PDB file of C-alpha atoms in Angstrom:
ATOM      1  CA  UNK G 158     -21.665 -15.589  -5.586  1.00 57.00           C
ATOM      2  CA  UNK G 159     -20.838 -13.816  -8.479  1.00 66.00           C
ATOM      3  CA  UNK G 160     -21.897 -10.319  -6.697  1.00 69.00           C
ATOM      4  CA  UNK G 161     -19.619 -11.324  -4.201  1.00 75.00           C
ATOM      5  CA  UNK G 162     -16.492 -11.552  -6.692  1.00 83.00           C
ATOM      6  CA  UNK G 163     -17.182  -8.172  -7.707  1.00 88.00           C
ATOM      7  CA  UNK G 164     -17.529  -6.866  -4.871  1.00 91.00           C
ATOM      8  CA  UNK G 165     -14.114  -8.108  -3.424  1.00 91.00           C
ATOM      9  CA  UNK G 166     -12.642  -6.997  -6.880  1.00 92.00           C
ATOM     10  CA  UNK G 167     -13.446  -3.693  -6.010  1.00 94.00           C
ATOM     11  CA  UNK G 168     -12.262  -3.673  -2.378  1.00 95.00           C
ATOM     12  CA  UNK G 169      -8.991  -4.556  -3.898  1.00 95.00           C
ATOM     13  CA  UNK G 170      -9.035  -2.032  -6.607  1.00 96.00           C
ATOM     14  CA  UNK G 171      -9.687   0.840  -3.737  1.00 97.00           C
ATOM     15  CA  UNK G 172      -6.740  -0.674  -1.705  1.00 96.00           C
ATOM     16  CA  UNK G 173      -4.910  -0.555  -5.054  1.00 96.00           C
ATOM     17  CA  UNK G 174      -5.780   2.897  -6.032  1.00 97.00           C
ATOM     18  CA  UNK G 175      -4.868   4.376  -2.418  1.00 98.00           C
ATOM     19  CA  UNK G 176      -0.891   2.690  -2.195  1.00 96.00           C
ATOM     20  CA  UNK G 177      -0.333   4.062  -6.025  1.00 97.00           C
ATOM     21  CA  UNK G 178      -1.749   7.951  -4.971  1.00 97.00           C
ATOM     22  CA  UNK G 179      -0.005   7.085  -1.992  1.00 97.00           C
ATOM     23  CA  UNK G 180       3.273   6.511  -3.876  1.00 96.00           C
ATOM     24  CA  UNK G 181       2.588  10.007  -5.687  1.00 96.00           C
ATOM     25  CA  UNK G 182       2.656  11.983  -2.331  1.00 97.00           C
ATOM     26  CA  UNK G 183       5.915  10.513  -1.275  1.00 96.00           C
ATOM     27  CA  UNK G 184       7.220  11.367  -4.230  1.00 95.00           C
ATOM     28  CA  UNK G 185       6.040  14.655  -4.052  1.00 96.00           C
ATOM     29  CA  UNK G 186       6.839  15.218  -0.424  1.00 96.00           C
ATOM     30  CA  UNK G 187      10.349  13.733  -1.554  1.00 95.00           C
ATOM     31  CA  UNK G 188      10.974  16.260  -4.225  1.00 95.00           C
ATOM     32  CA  UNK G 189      10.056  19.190  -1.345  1.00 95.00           C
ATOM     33  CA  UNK G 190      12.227  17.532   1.656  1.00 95.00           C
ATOM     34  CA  UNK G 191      14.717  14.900   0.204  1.00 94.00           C
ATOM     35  CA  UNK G 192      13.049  12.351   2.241  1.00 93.00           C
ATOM     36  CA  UNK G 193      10.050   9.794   2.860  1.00 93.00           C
ATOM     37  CA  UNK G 194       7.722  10.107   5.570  1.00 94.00           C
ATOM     38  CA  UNK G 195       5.368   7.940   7.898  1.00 92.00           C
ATOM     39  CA  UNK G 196       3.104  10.675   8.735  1.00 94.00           C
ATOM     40  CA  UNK G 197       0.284  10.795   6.174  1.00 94.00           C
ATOM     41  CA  UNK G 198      -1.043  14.011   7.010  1.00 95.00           C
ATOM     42  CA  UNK G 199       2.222  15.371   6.463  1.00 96.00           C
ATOM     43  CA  UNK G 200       1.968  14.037   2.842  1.00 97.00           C
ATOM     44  CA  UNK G 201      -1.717  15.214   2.169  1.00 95.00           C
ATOM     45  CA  UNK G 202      -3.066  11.790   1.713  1.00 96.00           C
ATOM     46  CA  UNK G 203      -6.123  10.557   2.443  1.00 95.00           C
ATOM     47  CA  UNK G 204      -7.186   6.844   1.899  1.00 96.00           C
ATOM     48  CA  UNK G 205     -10.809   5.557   0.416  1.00 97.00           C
ATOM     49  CA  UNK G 206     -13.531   4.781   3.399  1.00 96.00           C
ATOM     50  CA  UNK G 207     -13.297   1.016   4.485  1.00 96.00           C
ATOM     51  CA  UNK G 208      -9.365   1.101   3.602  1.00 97.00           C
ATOM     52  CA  UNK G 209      -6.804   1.439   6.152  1.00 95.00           C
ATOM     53  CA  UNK G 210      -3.131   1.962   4.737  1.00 95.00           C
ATOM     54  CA  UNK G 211      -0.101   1.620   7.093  1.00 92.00           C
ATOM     55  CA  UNK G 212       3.128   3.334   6.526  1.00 92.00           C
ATOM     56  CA  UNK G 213       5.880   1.198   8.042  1.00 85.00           C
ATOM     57  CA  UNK G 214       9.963   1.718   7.182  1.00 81.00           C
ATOM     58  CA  UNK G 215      10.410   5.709   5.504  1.00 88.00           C
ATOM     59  CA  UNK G 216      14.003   7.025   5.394  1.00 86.00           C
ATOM     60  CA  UNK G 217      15.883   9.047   3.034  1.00 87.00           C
ATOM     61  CA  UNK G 218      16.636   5.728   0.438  1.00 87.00           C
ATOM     62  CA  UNK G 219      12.868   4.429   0.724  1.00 89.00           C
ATOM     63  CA  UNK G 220       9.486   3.511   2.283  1.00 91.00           C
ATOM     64  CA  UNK G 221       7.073   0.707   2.237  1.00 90.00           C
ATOM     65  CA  UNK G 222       3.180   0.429   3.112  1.00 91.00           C
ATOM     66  CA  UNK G 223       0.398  -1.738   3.272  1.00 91.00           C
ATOM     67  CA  UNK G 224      -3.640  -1.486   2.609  1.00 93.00           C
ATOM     68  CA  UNK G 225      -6.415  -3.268   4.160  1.00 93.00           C
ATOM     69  CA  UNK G 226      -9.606  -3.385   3.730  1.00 95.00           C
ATOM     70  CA  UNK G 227     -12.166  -3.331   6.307  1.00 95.00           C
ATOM     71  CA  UNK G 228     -14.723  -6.089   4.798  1.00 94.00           C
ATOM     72  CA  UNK G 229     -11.572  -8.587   3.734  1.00 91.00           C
ATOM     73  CA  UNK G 230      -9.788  -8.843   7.850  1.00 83.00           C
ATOM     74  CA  UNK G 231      -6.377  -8.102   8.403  1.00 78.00           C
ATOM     75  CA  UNK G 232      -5.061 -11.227   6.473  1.00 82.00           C
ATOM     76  CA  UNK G 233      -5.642 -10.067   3.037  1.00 89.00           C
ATOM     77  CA  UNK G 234      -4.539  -6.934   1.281  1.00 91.00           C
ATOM     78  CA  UNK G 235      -1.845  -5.151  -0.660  1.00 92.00           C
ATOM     79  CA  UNK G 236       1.659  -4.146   0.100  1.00 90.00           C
ATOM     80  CA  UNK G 237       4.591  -1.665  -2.137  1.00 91.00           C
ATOM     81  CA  UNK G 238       7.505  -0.359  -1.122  1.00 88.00           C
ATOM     82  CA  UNK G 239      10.327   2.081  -3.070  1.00 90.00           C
ATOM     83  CA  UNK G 240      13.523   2.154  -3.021  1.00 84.00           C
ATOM     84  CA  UNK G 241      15.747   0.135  -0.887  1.00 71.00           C
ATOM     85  CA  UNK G 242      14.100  -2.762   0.383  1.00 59.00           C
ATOM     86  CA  UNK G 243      12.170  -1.716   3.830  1.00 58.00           C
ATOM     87  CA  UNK G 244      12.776  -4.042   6.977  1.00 63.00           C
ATOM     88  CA  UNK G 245       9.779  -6.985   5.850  1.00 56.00           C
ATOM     89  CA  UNK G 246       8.615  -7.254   9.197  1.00 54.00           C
ATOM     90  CA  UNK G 247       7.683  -3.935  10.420  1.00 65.00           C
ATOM     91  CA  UNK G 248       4.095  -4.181   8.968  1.00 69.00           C
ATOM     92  CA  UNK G 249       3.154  -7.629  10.348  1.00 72.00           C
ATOM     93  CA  UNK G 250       3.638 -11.437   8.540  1.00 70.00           C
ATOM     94  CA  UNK G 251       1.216 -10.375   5.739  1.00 74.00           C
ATOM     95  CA  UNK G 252       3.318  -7.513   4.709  1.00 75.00           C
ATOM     96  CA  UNK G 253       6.152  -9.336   4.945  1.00 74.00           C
ATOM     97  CA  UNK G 254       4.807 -11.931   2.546  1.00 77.00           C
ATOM     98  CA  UNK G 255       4.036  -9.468   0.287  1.00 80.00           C
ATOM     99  CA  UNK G 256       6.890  -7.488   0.342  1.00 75.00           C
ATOM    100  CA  UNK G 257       9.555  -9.940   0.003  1.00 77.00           C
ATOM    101  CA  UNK G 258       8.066 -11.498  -3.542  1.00 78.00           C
ATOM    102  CA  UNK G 259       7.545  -7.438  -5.030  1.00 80.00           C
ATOM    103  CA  UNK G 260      10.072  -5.677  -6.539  1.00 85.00           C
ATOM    104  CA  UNK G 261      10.452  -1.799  -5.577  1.00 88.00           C
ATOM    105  CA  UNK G 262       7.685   0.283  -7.290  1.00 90.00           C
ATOM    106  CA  UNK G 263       5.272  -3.086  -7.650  1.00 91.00           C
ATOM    107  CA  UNK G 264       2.088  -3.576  -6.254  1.00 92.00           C
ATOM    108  CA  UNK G 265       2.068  -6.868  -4.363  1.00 91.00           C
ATOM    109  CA  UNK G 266      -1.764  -8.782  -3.217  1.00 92.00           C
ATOM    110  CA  UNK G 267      -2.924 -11.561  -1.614  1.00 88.00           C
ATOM    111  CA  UNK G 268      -4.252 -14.507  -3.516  1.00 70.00           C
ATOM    112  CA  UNK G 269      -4.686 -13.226  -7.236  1.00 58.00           C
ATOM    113  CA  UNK G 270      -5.659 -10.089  -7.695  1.00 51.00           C
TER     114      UNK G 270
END
């Protein structure tokens, strides 16, 4: 049991890492194009094996994103968005949840990590 803790500690730590390097290419890509984008490629971001981050809303004023991880399902995970508050829905109920109790810049998780 306790292998298991630290082992989900660090699925959430990867998820964590990716949405804040994540957050430094937008800005970056920003600073180039005066906007946000969806495309990840386009942003030279690449996410940790077993992690799956999902761009949703990315406009001009903001953007918003989620990350999974492979060995936790698609119910738990970790959300952010900047700027002005994304539309909570576009990246499914769990997002949404997430989204709607973070502030802009903040890292948002499931249960209490």
């Amino acid at each position: 049991p306790k292998f298991s803790a630290t082992r989900e500690r660090a699925y959430y730590a990867a998820m964590k890492s990716d949405l804040k390097n994540l957050a430094s290419q937008q800005e970056i890509y920003y600073s180039d194009t005066y906007s946000y984008s969806t495309v990840a490629a386009s942003l030279a971001f690449t996410n940790s094996d077993a992690v799956i981050v999902a761009i949703g809303a990315a406009t001009a004023s903001g953007w918003s994103a989620i990350a999974t991880h492979l060995a936790l399902g698609g119910s738990e995970g970790c959300a952010i968005f900047y700027g002005t508050p994304p539309e909570l829905d576009a990246l499914g109920p769990v997002a949404a949840e997430l989204l709607a109790r973070a502030a802009p810049g903040e890292l948002s998780c499931t249960g209490r990590r």
